[in-house]
mmCIF file of C-alpha atoms in Angstrom:
data_model
loop_
_atom_site.group_PDB
_atom_site.id
_atom_site.type_symbol
_atom_site.label_atom_id
_atom_site.label_comp_id
_atom_site.label_asym_id
_atom_site.label_seq_id
_atom_site.Cartn_x
_atom_site.Cartn_y
_atom_site.Cartn_z
ATOM 1 C CA UNK A 1 69.740 38.501 8.080
ATOM 2 C CA UNK A 2 72.581 36.041 7.414
ATOM 3 C CA UNK A 3 74.403 37.224 10.495
ATOM 4 C CA UNK A 4 71.509 36.174 12.732
ATOM 5 C CA UNK A 5 71.245 32.666 11.301
ATOM 6 C CA UNK A 6 72.802 29.614 12.900
ATOM 7 C CA UNK A 7 75.424 27.610 11.024
ATOM 8 C CA UNK A 8 72.847 24.966 10.063
ATOM 9 C CA UNK A 9 70.299 27.552 8.871
ATOM 10 C CA UNK A 10 72.837 29.561 6.901
ATOM 11 C CA UNK A 11 73.837 26.593 4.762
ATOM 12 C CA UNK A 12 70.453 24.875 4.704
ATOM 13 C CA UNK A 13 70.422 24.465 0.913
ATOM 14 C CA UNK A 14 73.795 22.705 1.112
ATOM 15 C CA UNK A 15 72.573 20.288 3.780
ATOM 16 C CA UNK A 16 69.413 19.496 1.831
ATOM 17 C CA UNK A 17 71.339 18.807 -1.371
ATOM 18 C CA UNK A 18 73.765 16.655 0.610
ATOM 19 C CA UNK A 19 70.854 14.748 2.197
ATOM 20 C CA UNK A 20 69.372 14.127 -1.267
ATOM 21 C CA UNK A 21 72.718 12.861 -2.554
ATOM 22 C CA UNK A 22 73.247 10.603 0.476
ATOM 23 C CA UNK A 23 69.746 9.174 0.124
ATOM 24 C CA UNK A 24 70.158 8.494 -3.591
ATOM 25 C CA UNK A 25 73.560 6.911 -2.977
ATOM 26 C CA UNK A 26 72.263 4.659 -0.209
ATOM 27 C CA UNK A 27 69.251 3.593 -2.267
ATOM 28 C CA UNK A 28 71.451 2.793 -5.242
ATOM 29 C CA UNK A 29 74.415 1.182 -3.498
ATOM 30 C CA UNK A 30 72.804 -0.751 -0.636
ATOM 31 C CA UNK A 31 70.793 -3.715 -2.008
ATOM 32 C CA UNK A 32 67.418 -4.201 -0.372
ATOM 33 C CA UNK A 33 67.560 -0.951 1.635
ATOM 34 C CA UNK A 34 64.464 0.480 -0.015
ATOM 35 C CA UNK A 35 62.468 -2.678 0.670
ATOM 36 C CA UNK A 36 63.625 -2.720 4.295
ATOM 37 C CA UNK A 37 62.670 0.920 4.824
ATOM 38 C CA UNK A 38 59.252 0.359 3.256
ATOM 39 C CA UNK A 39 58.498 -2.855 5.128
ATOM 40 C CA UNK A 40 56.819 -1.192 8.115
ATOM 41 C CA UNK A 41 54.333 1.550 7.290
ATOM 42 C CA UNK A 42 52.082 4.060 9.020
ATOM 43 C CA UNK A 43 48.944 4.887 6.997
ATOM 44 C CA UNK A 44 50.750 3.603 3.910
ATOM 45 C CA UNK A 45 53.923 5.647 4.516
ATOM 46 C CA UNK A 46 57.289 4.173 5.528
ATOM 47 C CA UNK A 47 57.711 4.264 9.322
ATOM 48 C CA UNK A 48 61.107 6.064 9.159
ATOM 49 C CA UNK A 49 59.548 8.780 6.978
ATOM 50 C CA UNK A 50 56.599 9.056 9.358
ATOM 51 C CA UNK A 51 58.934 9.474 12.334
ATOM 52 C CA UNK A 52 61.013 12.045 10.458
ATOM 53 C CA UNK A 53 57.905 14.068 9.627
ATOM 54 C CA UNK A 54 56.668 14.023 13.199
ATOM 55 C CA UNK A 55 60.059 15.144 14.542
ATOM 56 C CA UNK A 56 60.195 17.835 11.855
ATOM 57 C CA UNK A 57 56.750 19.283 12.564
ATOM 58 C CA UNK A 58 56.704 19.183 16.372
ATOM 59 C CA UNK A 59 59.159 22.049 17.123
ATOM 60 C CA UNK A 60 57.492 24.377 14.611
ATOM 61 C CA UNK A 61 54.032 23.704 16.038
ATOM 62 C CA UNK A 62 55.429 24.208 19.539
ATOM 63 C CA UNK A 63 56.411 27.748 18.447
ATOM 64 C CA UNK A 64 52.830 28.676 17.487
ATOM 65 C CA UNK A 65 51.116 31.095 19.856
ATOM 66 C CA UNK A 66 47.739 29.419 20.048
ATOM 67 C CA UNK A 67 46.174 32.324 21.897
ATOM 68 C CA UNK A 68 46.554 34.410 18.720
ATOM 69 C CA UNK A 69 44.750 32.068 16.323
ATOM 70 C CA UNK A 70 41.565 34.131 16.479
ATOM 71 C CA UNK A 71 43.325 36.979 14.658
ATOM 72 C CA UNK A 72 43.778 34.606 11.701
ATOM 73 C CA UNK A 73 40.331 33.022 11.679
ATOM 74 C CA UNK A 74 38.760 36.484 11.298
ATOM 75 C CA UNK A 75 40.972 37.379 8.309
ATOM 76 C CA UNK A 76 38.828 36.698 5.226
ATOM 77 C CA UNK A 77 41.513 38.200 2.955
ATOM 78 C CA UNK A 78 43.627 35.184 3.890
ATOM 79 C CA UNK A 79 41.084 32.388 4.393
ATOM 80 C CA UNK A 80 38.990 32.850 1.238
ATOM 81 C CA UNK A 81 41.957 33.015 -1.200
ATOM 82 C CA UNK A 82 43.520 30.024 0.542
ATOM 83 C CA UNK A 83 40.428 27.865 0.095
ATOM 84 C CA UNK A 84 40.084 28.869 -3.563
ATOM 85 C CA UNK A 85 43.762 28.278 -4.326
ATOM 86 C CA UNK A 86 43.912 24.936 -2.549
ATOM 87 C CA UNK A 87 40.639 23.352 -3.538
ATOM 88 C CA UNK A 88 39.764 24.965 -6.887
ATOM 89 C CA UNK A 89 42.884 26.335 -8.588
ATOM 90 C CA UNK A 90 45.478 23.769 -7.431
ATOM 91 C CA UNK A 91 43.675 20.549 -8.462
ATOM 92 C CA UNK A 92 42.494 22.119 -11.747
ATOM 93 C CA UNK A 93 46.002 23.327 -12.609
ATOM 94 C CA UNK A 94 47.585 19.935 -11.903
ATOM 95 C CA UNK A 95 44.890 18.217 -13.980
ATOM 96 C CA UNK A 96 45.600 20.526 -16.915
ATOM 97 C CA UNK A 97 49.383 20.154 -16.635
ATOM 98 C CA UNK A 98 49.186 16.360 -16.299
ATOM 99 C CA UNK A 99 47.185 16.051 -19.509
ATOM 100 C CA UNK A 100 49.289 18.663 -21.304
ATOM 101 C CA UNK A 101 52.684 17.116 -20.498
ATOM 102 C CA UNK A 102 51.789 13.412 -20.121
ATOM 103 C CA UNK A 103 49.002 12.626 -22.625
ATOM 104 C CA UNK A 104 50.718 9.335 -23.589
ATOM 105 C CA UNK A 105 51.594 8.163 -20.051
ATOM 106 C CA UNK A 106 48.312 7.480 -18.224
ATOM 107 C CA UNK A 107 49.877 5.976 -15.084
ATOM 108 C CA UNK A 108 52.168 8.938 -14.442
ATOM 109 C CA UNK A 109 49.376 11.344 -15.373
ATOM 110 C CA UNK A 110 47.039 9.776 -12.819
ATOM 111 C CA UNK A 111 49.761 9.897 -10.170
ATOM 112 C CA UNK A 112 50.282 13.610 -10.750
ATOM 113 C CA UNK A 113 46.568 14.331 -10.530
ATOM 114 C CA UNK A 114 46.452 12.515 -7.179
ATOM 115 C CA UNK A 115 49.378 14.665 -5.974
ATOM 116 C CA UNK A 116 47.421 17.772 -6.991
ATOM 117 C CA UNK A 117 44.406 16.656 -4.962
ATOM 118 C CA UNK A 118 46.415 16.084 -1.770
ATOM 119 C CA UNK A 119 46.866 19.521 -0.239
ATOM 120 C CA UNK A 120 49.841 20.033 2.047
ATOM 121 C CA UNK A 121 49.466 19.548 5.810
ATOM 122 C CA UNK A 122 52.994 18.570 6.868
ATOM 123 C CA UNK A 123 56.202 19.819 5.261
ATOM 124 C CA UNK A 124 54.664 23.224 4.468
ATOM 125 C CA UNK A 125 54.931 23.983 8.186
ATOM 126 C CA UNK A 126 58.718 24.068 8.023
ATOM 127 C CA UNK A 127 58.970 25.864 4.652
ATOM 128 C CA UNK A 128 56.706 28.581 6.044
ATOM 129 C CA UNK A 129 58.798 28.901 9.187
ATOM 130 C CA UNK A 130 62.081 29.115 7.268
ATOM 131 C CA UNK A 131 60.626 31.819 5.002
ATOM 132 C CA UNK A 132 59.461 33.940 7.984
ATOM 133 C CA UNK A 133 55.829 33.219 7.260
ATOM 134 C CA UNK A 134 53.070 33.732 9.816
ATOM 135 C CA UNK A 135 53.116 30.708 12.164
ATOM 136 C CA UNK A 136 49.601 31.143 13.509
ATOM 137 C CA UNK A 137 48.215 31.608 9.981
ATOM 138 C CA UNK A 138 50.027 28.461 8.832
ATOM 139 C CA UNK A 139 48.518 26.468 11.709
ATOM 140 C CA UNK A 140 45.011 27.641 10.827
ATOM 141 C CA UNK A 141 45.363 27.064 7.075
ATOM 142 C CA UNK A 142 46.875 23.616 7.576
ATOM 143 C CA UNK A 143 44.032 22.677 9.934
ATOM 144 C CA UNK A 144 41.522 24.009 7.397
ATOM 145 C CA UNK A 145 43.163 21.974 4.620
ATOM 146 C CA UNK A 146 42.970 18.905 6.825
ATOM 147 C CA UNK A 147 39.211 19.244 7.291
ATOM 148 C CA UNK A 148 38.628 19.814 3.575
ATOM 149 C CA UNK A 149 40.949 16.916 2.749
ATOM 150 C CA UNK A 150 38.818 14.482 4.703
ATOM 151 C CA UNK A 151 35.603 15.852 3.204
ATOM 152 C CA UNK A 152 36.608 16.542 -0.397
ATOM 153 C CA UNK A 153 39.494 14.268 -1.453
ATOM 154 C CA UNK A 154 37.429 11.288 -2.608
ATOM 155 C CA UNK A 155 34.887 13.481 -4.407
ATOM 156 C CA UNK A 156 37.606 15.452 -6.182
ATOM 157 C CA UNK A 157 39.337 12.202 -7.121
ATOM 158 C CA UNK A 158 36.141 10.988 -8.790
ATOM 159 C CA UNK A 159 35.660 14.343 -10.519
ATOM 160 C CA UNK A 160 39.181 14.759 -11.950
ATOM 161 C CA UNK A 161 39.886 11.099 -12.750
ATOM 162 C CA UNK A 162 36.483 9.988 -13.981
ATOM 163 C CA UNK A 163 33.722 12.587 -14.376
ATOM 164 C CA UNK A 164 35.659 15.425 -16.028
ATOM 165 C CA UNK A 165 37.746 13.226 -18.355
ATOM 166 C CA UNK A 166 34.567 11.411 -19.405
ATOM 167 C CA UNK A 167 32.872 14.722 -20.145
ATOM 168 C CA UNK A 168 35.888 15.823 -22.219
ATOM 169 C CA UNK A 169 36.156 12.514 -24.068
ATOM 170 C CA UNK A 170 39.415 11.571 -22.314
ATOM 171 C CA UNK A 171 40.538 8.341 -20.657
ATOM 172 C CA UNK A 172 38.893 7.702 -17.278
ATOM 173 C CA UNK A 173 40.452 6.193 -14.141
ATOM 174 C CA UNK A 174 38.860 4.927 -10.935
ATOM 175 C CA UNK A 175 40.102 5.844 -7.449
ATOM 176 C CA UNK A 176 39.066 3.712 -4.516
ATOM 177 C CA UNK A 177 39.980 5.403 -1.241
ATOM 178 C CA UNK A 178 37.898 5.613 1.922
ATOM 179 C CA UNK A 179 37.289 8.691 4.021
ATOM 180 C CA UNK A 180 38.755 6.812 6.999
ATOM 181 C CA UNK A 181 42.093 6.295 5.196
ATOM 182 C CA UNK A 182 42.339 10.042 4.568
ATOM 183 C CA UNK A 183 41.247 10.937 8.094
ATOM 184 C CA UNK A 184 43.796 8.507 9.540
ATOM 185 C CA UNK A 185 46.602 10.153 7.546
ATOM 186 C CA UNK A 186 45.516 13.582 8.764
ATOM 187 C CA UNK A 187 45.300 12.421 12.387
ATOM 188 C CA UNK A 188 48.789 10.913 12.296
ATOM 189 C CA UNK A 189 50.712 13.554 10.362
ATOM 190 C CA UNK A 190 48.960 16.628 11.724
ATOM 191 C CA UNK A 191 47.067 15.564 14.847
ATOM 192 C CA UNK A 192 50.013 14.069 16.756
ATOM 193 C CA UNK A 193 52.542 16.930 16.295
ATOM 194 C CA UNK A 194 49.812 19.551 16.705
ATOM 195 C CA UNK A 195 48.668 18.068 20.023
ATOM 196 C CA UNK A 196 52.283 17.693 21.186
ATOM 197 C CA UNK A 197 53.123 21.281 20.238
ATOM 198 C CA UNK A 198 50.023 22.696 21.918
ATOM 199 C CA UNK A 199 50.557 20.728 25.132
ATOM 200 C CA UNK A 200 54.226 21.680 25.242
ATOM 201 C CA UNK A 201 53.369 25.379 25.099
ATOM 202 C CA UNK A 202 50.484 25.035 27.535
ATOM 203 C CA UNK A 203 52.529 23.193 30.167
ATOM 204 C CA UNK A 204 55.707 25.191 29.565
ATOM 205 C CA UNK A 205 54.040 28.594 29.912
ATOM 206 C CA UNK A 206 52.035 27.572 32.969
ATOM 207 C CA UNK A 207 55.056 26.192 34.805
ATOM 208 C CA UNK A 208 57.846 28.554 33.715
ATOM 209 C CA UNK A 209 56.174 31.490 31.951
ATOM 210 C CA UNK A 210 56.160 32.674 28.318
ATOM 211 C CA UNK A 211 59.531 34.429 28.532
ATOM 212 C CA UNK A 212 61.315 31.248 29.646
ATOM 213 C CA UNK A 213 59.393 29.164 27.123
ATOM 214 C CA UNK A 214 60.346 31.306 24.109
ATOM 215 C CA UNK A 215 63.895 32.231 25.123
ATOM 216 C CA UNK A 216 65.049 28.954 26.662
ATOM 217 C CA UNK A 217 62.929 25.963 25.628
ATOM 218 C CA UNK A 218 62.172 26.883 22.009
ATOM 219 C CA UNK A 219 65.867 27.425 21.099
ATOM 220 C CA UNK A 220 66.614 23.973 22.523
ATOM 221 C CA UNK A 221 63.960 22.046 20.594
ATOM 222 C CA UNK A 222 63.913 24.262 17.487
ATOM 223 C CA UNK A 223 66.890 22.658 15.669
ATOM 224 C CA UNK A 224 65.145 19.272 15.687
ATOM 225 C CA UNK A 225 62.817 20.558 12.952
ATOM 226 C CA UNK A 226 65.726 20.757 10.524
ATOM 227 C CA UNK A 227 67.221 17.499 11.758
ATOM 228 C CA UNK A 228 63.868 15.805 11.124
ATOM 229 C CA UNK A 229 63.659 17.406 7.673
ATOM 230 C CA UNK A 230 67.135 16.205 6.680
ATOM 231 C CA UNK A 231 66.471 12.702 8.023
ATOM 232 C CA UNK A 232 63.171 12.551 6.117
ATOM 233 C CA UNK A 233 64.878 13.603 2.883
ATOM 234 C CA UNK A 234 67.610 10.973 3.251
ATOM 235 C CA UNK A 235 65.045 8.202 3.844
ATOM 236 C CA UNK A 236 62.709 9.436 1.105
ATOM 237 C CA UNK A 237 65.454 9.475 -1.508
ATOM 238 C CA UNK A 238 66.895 6.152 -0.282
ATOM 239 C CA UNK A 239 63.495 4.484 -0.703
ATOM 240 C CA UNK A 240 63.380 5.375 -4.396
ATOM 241 C CA UNK A 241 67.072 5.803 -5.172
ATOM 242 C CA UNK A 242 67.228 2.819 -7.502
ATOM 243 C CA UNK A 243 63.992 3.686 -9.345
ATOM 244 C CA UNK A 244 65.014 7.311 -9.791
ATOM 245 C CA UNK A 245 68.497 6.604 -11.093
ATOM 246 C CA UNK A 246 67.376 3.725 -13.336
ATOM 247 C CA UNK A 247 64.487 5.661 -14.949
ATOM 248 C CA UNK A 248 65.893 9.177 -15.391
ATOM 249 C CA UNK A 249 63.848 9.964 -18.509
ATOM 250 C CA UNK A 250 60.584 8.996 -16.819
ATOM 251 C CA UNK A 251 61.519 11.069 -13.789
ATOM 252 C CA UNK A 252 62.279 14.030 -16.061
ATOM 253 C CA UNK A 253 58.879 13.693 -17.789
ATOM 254 C CA UNK A 254 57.134 13.714 -14.412
ATOM 255 C CA UNK A 255 59.305 16.523 -13.061
ATOM 256 C CA UNK A 256 58.538 19.054 -15.808
ATOM 257 C CA UNK A 257 54.809 19.595 -15.048
ATOM 258 C CA UNK A 258 55.639 19.586 -11.336
ATOM 259 C CA UNK A 259 58.166 22.392 -11.795
ATOM 260 C CA UNK A 260 55.583 24.445 -13.692
ATOM 261 C CA UNK A 261 52.963 23.689 -11.044
ATOM 262 C CA UNK A 262 55.079 24.756 -8.069
ATOM 263 C CA UNK A 263 56.272 27.928 -9.804
ATOM 264 C CA UNK A 264 52.804 29.018 -10.964
ATOM 265 C CA UNK A 265 51.033 28.203 -7.693
ATOM 266 C CA UNK A 266 53.649 29.849 -5.483
ATOM 267 C CA UNK A 267 54.208 32.987 -7.571
ATOM 268 C CA UNK A 268 50.507 33.427 -8.300
ATOM 269 C CA UNK A 269 49.577 33.020 -4.636
ATOM 270 C CA UNK A 270 52.293 35.429 -3.483
ATOM 271 C CA UNK A 271 51.126 38.017 -6.019
ATOM 272 C CA UNK A 272 47.492 37.518 -5.019
ATOM 273 C CA UNK A 273 48.406 38.018 -1.373
ATOM 274 C CA UNK A 274 50.030 41.337 -2.193
ATOM 275 C CA UNK A 275 47.057 42.425 -4.329
ATOM 276 C CA UNK A 276 44.499 41.718 -1.589
ATOM 277 C CA UNK A 277 46.610 43.623 0.953
ATOM 278 C CA UNK A 278 48.248 40.886 3.017
ATOM 279 C CA UNK A 279 51.542 41.659 4.705
ATOM 280 C CA UNK A 280 54.652 39.672 3.770
ATOM 281 C CA UNK A 281 54.326 37.038 6.484
ATOM 282 C CA UNK A 282 50.716 36.150 5.616
ATOM 283 C CA UNK A 283 51.289 36.320 1.854
ATOM 284 C CA UNK A 284 54.214 33.927 2.330
ATOM 285 C CA UNK A 285 52.022 31.537 4.285
ATOM 286 C CA UNK A 286 49.343 31.746 1.594
ATOM 287 C CA UNK A 287 51.925 30.954 -1.103
ATOM 288 C CA UNK A 288 53.533 27.966 0.591
ATOM 289 C CA UNK A 289 50.264 26.372 1.739
ATOM 290 C CA UNK A 290 48.928 26.700 -1.828
ATOM 291 C CA UNK A 291 52.046 25.373 -3.568
ATOM 292 C CA UNK A 292 52.845 22.438 -1.258
ATOM 293 C CA UNK A 293 51.244 19.013 -1.460
ATOM 294 C CA UNK A 294 50.568 16.198 0.984
ATOM 295 C CA UNK A 295 52.928 13.615 -0.502
ATOM 296 C CA UNK A 296 52.307 11.227 2.417
ATOM 297 C CA UNK A 297 48.639 10.905 1.421
ATOM 298 C CA UNK A 298 49.331 10.913 -2.336
ATOM 299 C CA UNK A 299 51.865 8.086 -2.076
ATOM 300 C CA UNK A 300 49.666 6.060 0.281
ATOM 301 C CA UNK A 301 46.629 6.375 -2.015
ATOM 302 C CA UNK A 302 48.649 5.528 -5.150
ATOM 303 C CA UNK A 303 50.179 2.439 -3.512
ATOM 304 C CA UNK A 304 46.885 1.257 -2.035
ATOM 305 C CA UNK A 305 44.983 1.691 -5.320
ATOM 306 C CA UNK A 306 47.557 0.814 -7.992
ATOM 307 C CA UNK A 307 50.393 -1.017 -6.198
ATOM 308 C CA UNK A 308 53.837 -0.115 -4.854
ATOM 309 C CA UNK A 309 55.600 -0.664 -8.198
ATOM 310 C CA UNK A 310 53.025 1.198 -10.305
ATOM 311 C CA UNK A 311 53.668 4.283 -12.387
ATOM 312 C CA UNK A 312 51.134 6.129 -10.243
ATOM 313 C CA UNK A 313 53.231 5.396 -7.138
ATOM 314 C CA UNK A 314 56.429 6.521 -8.891
ATOM 315 C CA UNK A 315 54.759 9.814 -9.856
ATOM 316 C CA UNK A 316 53.683 10.267 -6.253
ATOM 317 C CA UNK A 317 57.243 9.714 -5.059
ATOM 318 C CA UNK A 318 58.763 12.067 -7.635
ATOM 319 C CA UNK A 319 56.424 14.781 -6.321
ATOM 320 C CA UNK A 320 58.298 15.458 -3.062
ATOM 321 C CA UNK A 321 61.648 14.793 -4.719
ATOM 322 C CA UNK A 322 60.981 17.804 -6.938
ATOM 323 C CA UNK A 323 59.076 19.765 -4.297
ATOM 324 C CA UNK A 324 61.892 19.699 -1.723
ATOM 325 C CA UNK A 325 64.605 21.483 -3.769
ATOM 326 C CA UNK A 326 62.111 23.790 -5.494
ATOM 327 C CA UNK A 327 60.438 24.983 -2.297
ATOM 328 C CA UNK A 328 63.709 25.437 -0.460
ATOM 329 C CA UNK A 329 64.691 27.695 -3.354
ATOM 330 C CA UNK A 330 61.399 29.550 -2.976
ATOM 331 C CA UNK A 331 62.191 30.076 0.712
ATOM 332 C CA UNK A 332 65.056 32.315 -0.384
ATOM 333 C CA UNK A 333 62.837 34.013 -2.968
ATOM 334 C CA UNK A 334 60.270 34.709 -0.240
ATOM 335 C CA UNK A 335 62.914 36.256 1.999
ATOM 336 C CA UNK A 336 64.094 38.453 -0.879
ATOM 337 C CA UNK A 337 60.504 39.470 -1.689
ATOM 338 C CA UNK A 338 60.082 41.210 1.679
ATOM 339 C CA UNK A 339 61.313 44.432 0.107
ATOM 340 C CA UNK A 340 58.211 44.493 -2.110
ATOM 341 C CA UNK A 341 55.809 44.442 0.814
ATOM 342 C CA UNK A 342 55.233 47.555 2.868
ATOM 343 C CA UNK A 343 54.764 47.304 6.602
ATOM 344 C CA UNK A 344 51.188 47.914 7.819
ATOM 345 C CA UNK A 345 50.567 51.602 8.258
ATOM 346 C CA UNK A 346 49.452 52.637 11.729
ATOM 347 C CA UNK A 347 47.161 55.678 11.479
ATOM 348 C CA UNK A 348 48.413 58.747 13.291
ATOM 349 C CA UNK A 349 46.256 59.809 16.258
ATOM 350 C CA UNK A 350 43.632 62.369 15.283
ATOM 351 C CA UNK A 351 43.794 65.782 16.921
ATOM 352 C CA UNK A 352 40.843 66.802 19.020
ATOM 353 C CA UNK A 353 39.242 69.855 17.240
ATOM 354 C CA UNK A 354 38.411 71.327 20.632
ATOM 355 C CA UNK A 355 42.113 71.801 21.352
ATOM 356 C CA UNK A 356 43.154 73.189 17.963
#
């Protein structure tokens, strides 16, 4: 496979690590940079990060063949496990890990629980694409997560921060976030690139044909997904460079349950996909959509509810800082795991008894 990859793709891990280092260096060495980057926001997220995410997601969503989405929506072996993993297992696991690892740090614990409630609708698109996941399945699952996010986020926040802790005799926390705030985040970070990707394919295929679209246009716009990813990582790390480097022990405490969470969710989802009979591409999509989190929403909610300098906000920021290197590592694991999935078997044509 390495021989078919471009120079940028082949050394992707190197570029991501370099982007993290550059971001941390800028945030630490340039006074006031973090404040300047955070001054203008979109739905509570820094404008540069928002632009980076939109640039990152657009090329991948332009690659989706929207006329094939019906083959995914009929696949209950994919949809049912995805809903259970995202909206039952994921939040419950993060709740358990937050209390297990951070019983004495309520602010960080609350921030982690919020991260667990915000299911991924953005960066998972590119992880799935890099790992040769099923693009159409990713589009459907991300859209499904978006709908459930608008409907269920506030209720789950009340349940895991107030109702369940109260029932267990644990400390309770309130979460004040409106449905409109969540819907606005979904519309910006999924709606805009999804509409742009769909319209690009629609217009491109109607004017030039599918062959031209996929062999000429897609290779031209495709690299911008990685450029957007690298830009987003630089800005994200620059925003919190000073906080991360000045509070390494706190970051380490927050990182440990996150590492366990990503590993358990991804590996468990991949194994479940194989057990229920999904092929490698769909099992990969199931795993990444279950393991990833919507850090844009988590950070925005933490800042709006507890303040930009709160421990809850720091935990929300550490989430993607751990998620990025871990999930890029899991991209390589997913590619290696292809050998453990058999290709779908096509039944041989039956002989007509009349001609035997």
